[in-house]
Tab-separated table of C-alpha atoms and ligand atoms in Angstrom:
chain	number	residue	atom	x	y	z
G	1	UNK	CA	-65.645	-34.308	100.440
G	2	UNK	CA	-64.652	-34.246	104.106
G	3	UNK	CA	-61.516	-35.924	105.449
G	4	UNK	CA	-59.827	-37.269	102.318
G	5	UNK	CA	-56.774	-38.267	104.369
G	6	UNK	CA	-56.722	-40.875	107.145
G	7	UNK	CA	-53.516	-41.340	109.162
G	8	UNK	CA	-52.640	-44.097	111.624
G	9	UNK	CA	-49.816	-44.129	114.136
G	10	UNK	CA	-48.587	-44.028	117.704
G	11	UNK	CA	-49.613	-40.811	119.490
G	12	UNK	CA	-46.821	-39.694	121.802
G	13	UNK	CA	-45.955	-36.731	123.917
G	14	UNK	CA	-42.420	-35.575	123.095
G	15	UNK	CA	-40.192	-34.633	126.020
G	16	UNK	CA	-37.639	-32.610	124.102
G	17	UNK	CA	-34.349	-31.465	125.556
G	18	UNK	CA	-30.805	-30.619	124.491
G	19	UNK	CA	-28.218	-33.177	125.566
G	20	UNK	CA	-24.485	-33.649	125.041
G	21	UNK	CA	-22.768	-36.668	123.486
G	22	UNK	CA	-21.822	-37.889	126.992
G	23	UNK	CA	-25.493	-38.288	127.854
G	24	UNK	CA	-26.149	-40.257	124.651
G	25	UNK	CA	-23.134	-42.431	125.371
G	26	UNK	CA	-24.321	-43.154	128.916
G	27	UNK	CA	-27.468	-44.766	127.501
G	28	UNK	CA	-25.863	-46.393	124.429
G	29	UNK	CA	-27.754	-44.110	122.063
G	30	UNK	CA	-26.744	-43.070	118.556
G	31	UNK	CA	-26.881	-39.336	117.844
G	32	UNK	CA	-29.435	-39.880	115.024
G	33	UNK	CA	-31.790	-42.729	115.697
G	34	UNK	CA	-35.233	-43.747	116.902
G	35	UNK	CA	-35.653	-46.736	119.208
G	36	UNK	CA	-38.129	-48.324	121.587
G	37	UNK	CA	-36.977	-47.898	125.195
G	38	UNK	CA	-35.474	-50.947	126.869
G	39	UNK	CA	-35.630	-51.175	130.671
G	40	UNK	CA	-32.150	-49.601	130.859
G	41	UNK	CA	-33.476	-46.469	129.113
G	42	UNK	CA	-36.442	-45.844	131.401
G	43	UNK	CA	-34.597	-43.457	133.781
G	44	UNK	CA	-34.205	-41.089	130.817
G	45	UNK	CA	-37.845	-40.010	131.060
G	46	UNK	CA	-37.578	-38.953	134.730
G	47	UNK	CA	-34.234	-37.262	134.082
G	48	UNK	CA	-35.447	-35.343	131.052
G	49	UNK	CA	-38.500	-34.056	132.912
G	50	UNK	CA	-36.133	-32.525	135.507
G	51	UNK	CA	-33.728	-30.964	132.977
G	52	UNK	CA	-33.659	-27.196	132.446
G	53	UNK	CA	-35.133	-26.052	129.171
G	54	UNK	CA	-37.034	-29.244	128.454
G	55	UNK	CA	-40.279	-28.789	126.573
G	56	UNK	CA	-43.365	-30.962	126.237
G	57	UNK	CA	-44.641	-31.121	122.665
G	58	UNK	CA	-47.168	-33.091	120.686
G	59	UNK	CA	-45.215	-35.797	118.880
G	60	UNK	CA	-45.675	-39.247	117.397
G	61	UNK	CA	-44.306	-39.400	113.858
G	62	UNK	CA	-47.545	-40.039	111.949
G	63	UNK	CA	-49.425	-37.598	114.163
G	64	UNK	CA	-46.813	-34.962	113.279
G	65	UNK	CA	-47.334	-35.778	109.609
G	66	UNK	CA	-51.112	-35.596	110.008
G	67	UNK	CA	-50.837	-32.169	111.693
G	68	UNK	CA	-48.481	-30.983	108.941
G	69	UNK	CA	-50.881	-32.161	106.219
G	70	UNK	CA	-53.827	-30.486	107.935
G	71	UNK	CA	-51.744	-27.291	108.289
G	72	UNK	CA	-51.556	-27.183	104.482
G	73	UNK	CA	-54.973	-28.551	103.474
G	74	UNK	CA	-58.402	-26.881	103.883
G	75	UNK	CA	-60.269	-27.448	107.181
G	76	UNK	CA	-61.680	-30.956	107.774
G	77	UNK	CA	-59.130	-32.739	105.602
G	78	UNK	CA	-57.248	-35.072	107.936
G	79	UNK	CA	-58.310	-37.576	110.596
G	80	UNK	CA	-55.831	-39.406	112.797
G	81	UNK	CA	-56.202	-42.754	114.593
G	82	UNK	CA	-54.075	-44.002	117.479
G	83	UNK	CA	-54.289	-44.989	121.130
G	84	UNK	CA	-53.744	-42.841	124.228
G	85	UNK	CA	-54.387	-42.970	127.969
G	86	UNK	CA	-56.876	-40.974	129.989
G	87	UNK	CA	-54.508	-38.316	131.300
G	88	UNK	CA	-53.201	-34.772	130.999
G	89	UNK	CA	-50.699	-35.915	128.356
G	90	UNK	CA	-53.533	-37.006	126.065
G	91	UNK	CA	-55.257	-33.665	126.755
G	92	UNK	CA	-52.096	-31.927	125.571
G	93	UNK	CA	-52.049	-33.939	122.351
G	94	UNK	CA	-55.702	-33.190	121.670
G	95	UNK	CA	-55.085	-29.497	122.341
G	96	UNK	CA	-52.233	-29.397	119.806
G	97	UNK	CA	-54.214	-31.328	117.199
G	98	UNK	CA	-57.198	-29.004	117.693
G	99	UNK	CA	-54.957	-25.999	117.108
G	100	UNK	CA	-54.129	-27.398	113.657
G	101	UNK	CA	-57.700	-28.517	113.018
G	102	UNK	CA	-56.604	-32.163	112.928
G	103	UNK	CA	-59.501	-34.467	113.764
G	104	UNK	CA	-58.429	-36.982	116.391
G	105	UNK	CA	-60.224	-40.316	116.838
G	106	UNK	CA	-58.254	-41.911	119.654
G	107	UNK	CA	-58.873	-45.278	121.184
G	108	UNK	CA	-58.646	-44.507	124.900
G	109	UNK	CA	-57.037	-46.921	127.392
G	110	UNK	CA	-58.516	-46.642	130.872
G	111	UNK	CA	-55.471	-47.750	132.910
G	112	UNK	CA	-52.449	-47.125	130.708
G	113	UNK	CA	-50.573	-43.851	130.385
G	114	UNK	CA	-50.197	-41.972	127.130
G	115	UNK	CA	-46.919	-42.883	125.401
G	116	UNK	CA	-43.848	-40.684	125.624
G	117	UNK	CA	-40.881	-40.005	123.391
G	118	UNK	CA	-37.670	-38.513	124.753
G	119	UNK	CA	-36.421	-36.353	121.883
G	120	UNK	CA	-32.746	-35.869	122.704
G	121	UNK	CA	-31.384	-33.031	120.621
G	122	UNK	CA	-27.650	-32.785	120.001
G	123	UNK	CA	-26.938	-29.949	117.560
G	124	UNK	CA	-28.528	-30.823	114.218
G	125	UNK	CA	-29.097	-34.429	115.311
G	126	UNK	CA	-31.972	-36.035	117.158
G	127	UNK	CA	-32.127	-39.321	119.028
G	128	UNK	CA	-35.628	-40.533	119.891
G	129	UNK	CA	-36.359	-42.995	122.702
G	130	UNK	CA	-39.967	-44.107	122.961
G	131	UNK	CA	-42.032	-45.664	125.724
G	132	UNK	CA	-45.154	-46.626	123.765
G	133	UNK	CA	-47.410	-47.331	126.770
G	134	UNK	CA	-51.053	-46.768	125.676
G	135	UNK	CA	-50.004	-46.365	122.023
G	136	UNK	CA	-49.021	-50.037	122.077
G	137	UNK	CA	-52.607	-51.087	122.726
G	138	UNK	CA	-54.299	-49.868	119.575
G	139	UNK	CA	-56.599	-52.554	118.202
G	140	UNK	CA	-57.787	-52.920	114.611
G	141	UNK	CA	-61.305	-53.323	116.007
G	142	UNK	CA	-61.292	-49.569	116.734
G	143	UNK	CA	-61.468	-49.037	112.967
G	144	UNK	CA	-64.470	-51.364	112.715
G	145	UNK	CA	-66.665	-49.077	114.797
G	146	UNK	CA	-69.288	-47.869	112.300
G	147	UNK	CA	-68.468	-44.167	112.775
G	148	UNK	CA	-64.749	-44.842	112.260
G	149	UNK	CA	-65.153	-47.180	109.314
G	150	UNK	CA	-67.314	-44.491	107.697
G	151	UNK	CA	-64.276	-42.173	107.883
G	152	UNK	CA	-62.163	-44.893	106.253
G	153	UNK	CA	-64.711	-45.380	103.483
G	154	UNK	CA	-64.925	-41.647	102.830
G	155	UNK	CA	-61.137	-41.228	102.638
G	156	UNK	CA	-59.194	-41.273	99.374
G	157	UNK	CA	-55.676	-41.311	100.863
G	158	UNK	CA	-54.076	-43.232	103.743
G	159	UNK	CA	-50.835	-42.532	105.574
G	160	UNK	CA	-49.295	-45.109	107.913
G	161	UNK	CA	-46.432	-44.462	110.280
G	162	UNK	CA	-44.085	-47.450	110.028
G	163	UNK	CA	-43.662	-47.310	113.809
G	164	UNK	CA	-47.209	-48.678	114.003
G	165	UNK	CA	-45.952	-51.979	112.506
G	166	UNK	CA	-44.833	-52.849	116.040
G	167	UNK	CA	-48.364	-52.278	117.358
G	168	UNK	CA	-51.137	-53.401	115.019
G	169	UNK	CA	-50.110	-54.929	111.691
G	170	UNK	CA	-53.774	-56.032	111.542
G	171	UNK	CA	-54.977	-52.432	111.412
G	172	UNK	CA	-52.440	-51.618	108.675
G	173	UNK	CA	-53.514	-54.707	106.728
G	174	UNK	CA	-57.171	-53.690	107.056
G	175	UNK	CA	-56.529	-50.191	105.677
G	176	UNK	CA	-54.112	-51.466	103.021
G	177	UNK	CA	-56.592	-54.006	101.746
G	178	UNK	CA	-59.344	-51.409	101.651
G	179	UNK	CA	-57.090	-48.999	99.739
G	180	UNK	CA	-55.978	-51.619	97.212
G	181	UNK	CA	-59.494	-52.940	96.592
G	182	UNK	CA	-60.838	-49.441	96.058
G	183	UNK	CA	-57.857	-48.048	94.131
G	184	UNK	CA	-57.121	-45.457	96.843
G	185	UNK	CA	-53.683	-44.039	97.630
G	186	UNK	CA	-51.737	-45.796	100.399
G	187	UNK	CA	-48.507	-44.355	101.816
G	188	UNK	CA	-46.143	-45.808	104.421
G	189	UNK	CA	-43.131	-44.303	106.139
G	190	UNK	CA	-40.328	-46.679	107.195
G	191	UNK	CA	-39.988	-44.458	110.300
G	192	UNK	CA	-36.784	-45.925	111.772
G	193	UNK	CA	-33.984	-48.389	110.966
G	194	UNK	CA	-35.206	-50.828	113.644
G	195	UNK	CA	-38.497	-51.362	111.782
G	196	UNK	CA	-36.760	-52.907	108.761
G	197	UNK	CA	-34.343	-54.768	111.041
G	198	UNK	CA	-36.637	-56.213	113.689
G	199	UNK	CA	-40.151	-55.954	112.221
G	200	UNK	CA	-39.238	-57.281	108.812
G	201	UNK	CA	-42.199	-59.650	108.421
G	202	UNK	CA	-44.973	-57.146	109.146
G	203	UNK	CA	-43.154	-54.570	106.994
G	204	UNK	CA	-42.794	-56.994	104.096
G	205	UNK	CA	-46.433	-58.005	104.193
G	206	UNK	CA	-47.618	-54.366	104.392
G	207	UNK	CA	-45.465	-53.308	101.438
G	208	UNK	CA	-47.647	-54.991	98.820
G	209	UNK	CA	-50.330	-52.382	99.576
G	210	UNK	CA	-48.017	-49.392	99.463
G	211	UNK	CA	-48.131	-46.923	96.576
G	212	UNK	CA	-45.791	-44.405	98.212
G	213	UNK	CA	-42.878	-45.407	100.418
G	214	UNK	CA	-41.276	-42.540	102.327
G	215	UNK	CA	-38.052	-43.044	104.297
G	216	UNK	CA	-34.728	-41.426	105.102
G	217	UNK	CA	-31.275	-42.616	104.122
G	218	UNK	CA	-30.534	-44.603	107.284
G	219	UNK	CA	-33.850	-46.434	106.982
G	220	UNK	CA	-33.052	-47.240	103.335
G	221	UNK	CA	-29.688	-48.602	104.446
G	222	UNK	CA	-31.282	-50.712	107.194
G	223	UNK	CA	-33.769	-52.069	104.675
G	224	UNK	CA	-30.982	-53.071	102.274
G	225	UNK	CA	-28.991	-54.800	105.009
G	226	UNK	CA	-31.897	-56.621	106.631
G	227	UNK	CA	-33.178	-57.823	103.255
G	228	UNK	CA	-29.748	-58.876	101.953
G	229	UNK	CA	-30.137	-56.731	98.862
G	230	UNK	CA	-27.277	-57.283	96.463
G	231	UNK	CA	-26.543	-53.566	96.346
G	232	UNK	CA	-24.270	-51.240	98.281
G	233	UNK	CA	-26.253	-50.298	101.402
G	234	UNK	CA	-25.268	-46.626	100.894
G	235	UNK	CA	-26.573	-46.652	97.325
G	236	UNK	CA	-30.035	-45.202	97.996
G	237	UNK	CA	-30.981	-45.134	94.318
G	238	UNK	CA	-30.447	-48.875	93.861
G	239	UNK	CA	-32.282	-49.585	97.124
G	240	UNK	CA	-35.199	-47.420	95.980
G	241	UNK	CA	-35.389	-49.429	92.741
G	242	UNK	CA	-35.504	-52.707	94.671
G	243	UNK	CA	-38.301	-51.464	96.926
G	244	UNK	CA	-40.189	-49.935	93.999
G	245	UNK	CA	-40.427	-53.214	92.117
G	246	UNK	CA	-41.626	-55.387	95.010
G	247	UNK	CA	-44.980	-57.077	94.280
G	248	UNK	CA	-48.060	-54.893	94.485
G	249	UNK	CA	-51.649	-55.712	95.355
G	250	UNK	CA	-53.103	-52.832	93.330
G	251	UNK	CA	-51.452	-52.889	89.904
G	252	UNK	CA	-53.532	-49.911	88.768
G	253	UNK	CA	-51.048	-47.643	90.550
G	254	UNK	CA	-47.270	-47.634	90.217
G	255	UNK	CA	-45.112	-47.719	93.336
G	256	UNK	CA	-43.129	-44.599	94.098
G	257	UNK	CA	-40.253	-44.657	96.575
G	258	UNK	CA	-39.168	-41.364	98.125
G	259	UNK	CA	-35.904	-41.318	100.066
G	260	UNK	CA	-34.979	-38.102	101.857
G	261	UNK	CA	-31.390	-37.716	103.029
G	262	UNK	CA	-31.173	-34.637	105.236
G	263	UNK	CA	-29.511	-31.869	103.216
G	264	UNK	CA	-28.667	-34.236	100.363
G	265	UNK	CA	-31.076	-34.520	97.406
G	266	UNK	CA	-34.403	-36.316	97.778
G	267	UNK	CA	-34.415	-39.406	95.556
G	268	UNK	CA	-37.634	-40.500	93.879
G	269	UNK	CA	-38.040	-43.751	91.976
G	270	UNK	CA	-41.297	-44.761	90.332
G	271	UNK	CA	-41.843	-48.254	88.959
G	272	UNK	CA	-44.745	-49.136	86.732
G	273	UNK	CA	-45.519	-52.853	87.190
G	274	UNK	CA	-47.350	-52.975	83.870
G	275	UNK	CA	-44.717	-51.416	81.578
G	276	UNK	CA	-41.837	-52.445	83.918
G	277	UNK	CA	-40.340	-48.960	83.474
G	278	UNK	CA	-38.455	-46.983	86.128
G	279	UNK	CA	-38.593	-43.203	86.384
G	280	UNK	CA	-35.801	-41.719	88.480
G	281	UNK	CA	-35.507	-38.172	89.810
G	282	UNK	CA	-33.417	-36.310	92.373
G	283	UNK	CA	-34.516	-33.038	93.967
G	284	UNK	CA	-32.016	-30.704	95.617
G	285	UNK	CA	-32.644	-29.413	99.142
G	286	UNK	CA	-32.404	-25.694	99.890
G	287	UNK	CA	-30.126	-25.992	102.873
G	288	UNK	CA	-30.903	-23.857	105.895
G	289	UNK	CA	-28.078	-21.951	107.547
G	290	UNK	CA	-27.034	-23.160	110.979
G	291	UNK	CA	-28.530	-20.045	112.567
G	292	UNK	CA	-31.909	-20.864	110.976
G	293	UNK	CA	-31.946	-24.413	112.389
G	294	UNK	CA	-33.789	-24.617	115.696
G	295	UNK	CA	-33.930	-28.426	115.726
G	296	UNK	CA	-34.407	-31.227	113.186
G	297	UNK	CA	-36.859	-33.217	115.318
G	298	UNK	CA	-39.727	-34.086	112.962
G	299	UNK	CA	-38.085	-32.894	109.720
G	300	UNK	CA	-38.953	-36.131	107.951
G	301	UNK	CA	-42.478	-36.125	109.411
G	302	UNK	CA	-43.051	-32.592	108.140
G	303	UNK	CA	-41.704	-33.588	104.717
G	304	UNK	CA	-44.168	-36.483	104.623
G	305	UNK	CA	-47.002	-34.134	105.647
G	306	UNK	CA	-46.271	-31.710	102.823
G	307	UNK	CA	-45.843	-34.577	100.400
G	308	UNK	CA	-49.074	-36.419	101.202
G	309	UNK	CA	-51.106	-33.181	101.455
G	310	UNK	CA	-49.963	-32.370	97.910
G	311	UNK	CA	-51.056	-35.774	96.640
G	312	UNK	CA	-54.472	-35.123	98.197
G	313	UNK	CA	-54.531	-31.819	96.282
G	314	UNK	CA	-53.788	-33.685	93.046
G	315	UNK	CA	-50.309	-32.202	92.605
G	316	UNK	CA	-47.524	-34.040	90.771
G	317	UNK	CA	-44.888	-36.016	92.668
G	318	UNK	CA	-42.280	-33.368	91.756
G	319	UNK	CA	-44.491	-30.658	93.257
G	320	UNK	CA	-45.229	-32.847	96.274
G	321	UNK	CA	-41.493	-33.201	96.973
G	322	UNK	CA	-41.067	-29.440	96.795
G	323	UNK	CA	-43.945	-28.853	99.220
G	324	UNK	CA	-42.483	-31.585	101.459
G	325	UNK	CA	-39.110	-29.858	101.519
G	326	UNK	CA	-40.789	-26.510	102.203
G	327	UNK	CA	-42.767	-28.001	105.113
G	328	UNK	CA	-39.630	-29.648	106.513
G	329	UNK	CA	-37.741	-26.354	106.393
G	330	UNK	CA	-40.603	-24.598	108.214
G	331	UNK	CA	-40.653	-27.238	110.945
G	332	UNK	CA	-36.859	-27.182	111.369
G	333	UNK	CA	-37.141	-23.467	112.186
G	334	UNK	CA	-39.597	-24.209	115.037
G	335	UNK	CA	-39.067	-25.974	118.344
G	336	UNK	CA	-39.947	-29.639	117.803
G	337	UNK	CA	-42.296	-31.046	115.169
G	338	UNK	CA	-44.343	-27.832	114.951
G	339	UNK	CA	-45.349	-25.137	112.455
G	340	UNK	CA	-45.563	-21.349	112.711
G	341	UNK	CA	-48.809	-19.516	113.473
G	342	UNK	CA	-50.203	-17.384	111.919
G	343	UNK	CA	-49.978	-19.918	109.124
G	344	UNK	CA	-47.466	-19.555	106.324
G	345	UNK	CA	-48.455	-20.693	102.863
G	346	UNK	CA	-46.368	-22.463	100.224
Q	401	ADP	P1	-35.652	-37.584	109.006
Q	401	ADP	O1	-36.150	-36.503	109.898
Q	401	ADP	O2	-36.634	-38.692	108.826
Q	401	ADP	O3	-34.263	-38.056	109.338
Q	401	ADP	P2	-34.369	-36.126	106.833
Q	401	ADP	O4	-33.260	-35.840	107.785
Q	401	ADP	O5	-34.022	-36.817	105.558
Q	401	ADP	O6	-35.576	-36.936	107.519
Q	401	ADP	O7	-35.056	-34.727	106.481
Q	401	ADP	C1	-36.236	-34.672	105.725
Q	401	ADP	C2	-36.230	-33.431	104.861
Q	401	ADP	O8	-36.042	-32.288	105.706
Q	401	ADP	C3	-35.109	-33.342	103.854
Q	401	ADP	O9	-35.418	-34.006	102.657
Q	401	ADP	C4	-35.013	-31.843	103.647
Q	401	ADP	O10	-36.004	-31.387	102.752
Q	401	ADP	C5	-35.330	-31.300	105.015
Q	401	ADP	N1	-34.092	-30.984	105.749
Q	401	ADP	C6	-33.436	-31.748	106.650
Q	401	ADP	N2	-32.354	-31.106	107.133
Q	401	ADP	C7	-32.328	-29.894	106.519
Q	401	ADP	C8	-31.482	-28.738	106.579
Q	401	ADP	N3	-30.406	-28.698	107.386
Q	401	ADP	N4	-31.799	-27.666	105.805
Q	401	ADP	C9	-32.895	-27.687	105.004
Q	401	ADP	N5	-33.711	-28.713	104.905
Q	401	ADP	C10	-33.451	-29.818	105.636
Q	402	MG	MG1	-32.320	-37.296	109.060
Q	403	MG	MG1	-38.262	-39.725	109.497
């Protein structure tokens, strides 16, 4: 069947550039983070565009994941929803998605620019500052269009970028409900620490639909702190257990929580709400040498792409983690959240 995987997120053009710690300090940025731009950050976009060596790349976390999944899966496997403007930036995103064979069903805003993400690279770290612009205007009604809802009905797997919780919790709810009622697979990435901190309510209400949670260690920590979990906020395993046993709308599927932690092992906790059993696993990462690392922008997105593509292929969670780690390593060896062509295979 065509397009088993539907992804939803905020389509952004990445303005990627190398910066020093001074530059991060000037704008109060952490070396590894992802935030929404405040007014004080807006000059960054002009400055980055003028910097030597800056590159413009297709970005947007869930869009990166969707491209990664389509890179792995057979043609016509992945469709991506989000909102863009009517401009050359959107053309660039469509061009990149077409190269991967990713089907794009954008909602187009007539008078608002396509969103941008300044990807500030500092060695192996990346600090992302986003101006959502058109991406902020996605409406759940876009999914109701008969041709789009047909794609939703045909899909068997859904992947939601947690960043979209700041835009349209209604759209996430709509897809989550559909997935739960039809026993389809629903995956959500926490995306950034600020989602758990400042968008706690939409995150909490989306979680009941989620079969697969994917997040990194700093997002796990932010979740623990913002939810007052009675566990050490650095103890990813205990946090994963807490998230895994949260209430679930579809009790026919267990919840699996996948926490990546850079070069540290990927932690996977599965909780079966019927038997109340936990299954815990940790998967080592094959660390790349520093000369192999081009940049880590999009490592987690690539991991998620490999992971969800493998679920679509019916692989086990253990295999899906391995494909995720493979995809992440490939992306880390490319500039930005990209993959090598001609295609490499797992
Ligand atoms: P995020 O990009 O969301 O911060 P992580 O930093 O946890 O996500 O990275 C996701 C995955 O990318 C890791 O689980 C690992 O497989 C891979 N990865 C990250 N850094 C490296 C590295 N230096 N060498 C090899 N693999 C890496
Ligand atoms: Mg990381
Ligand atoms: Mg990530």
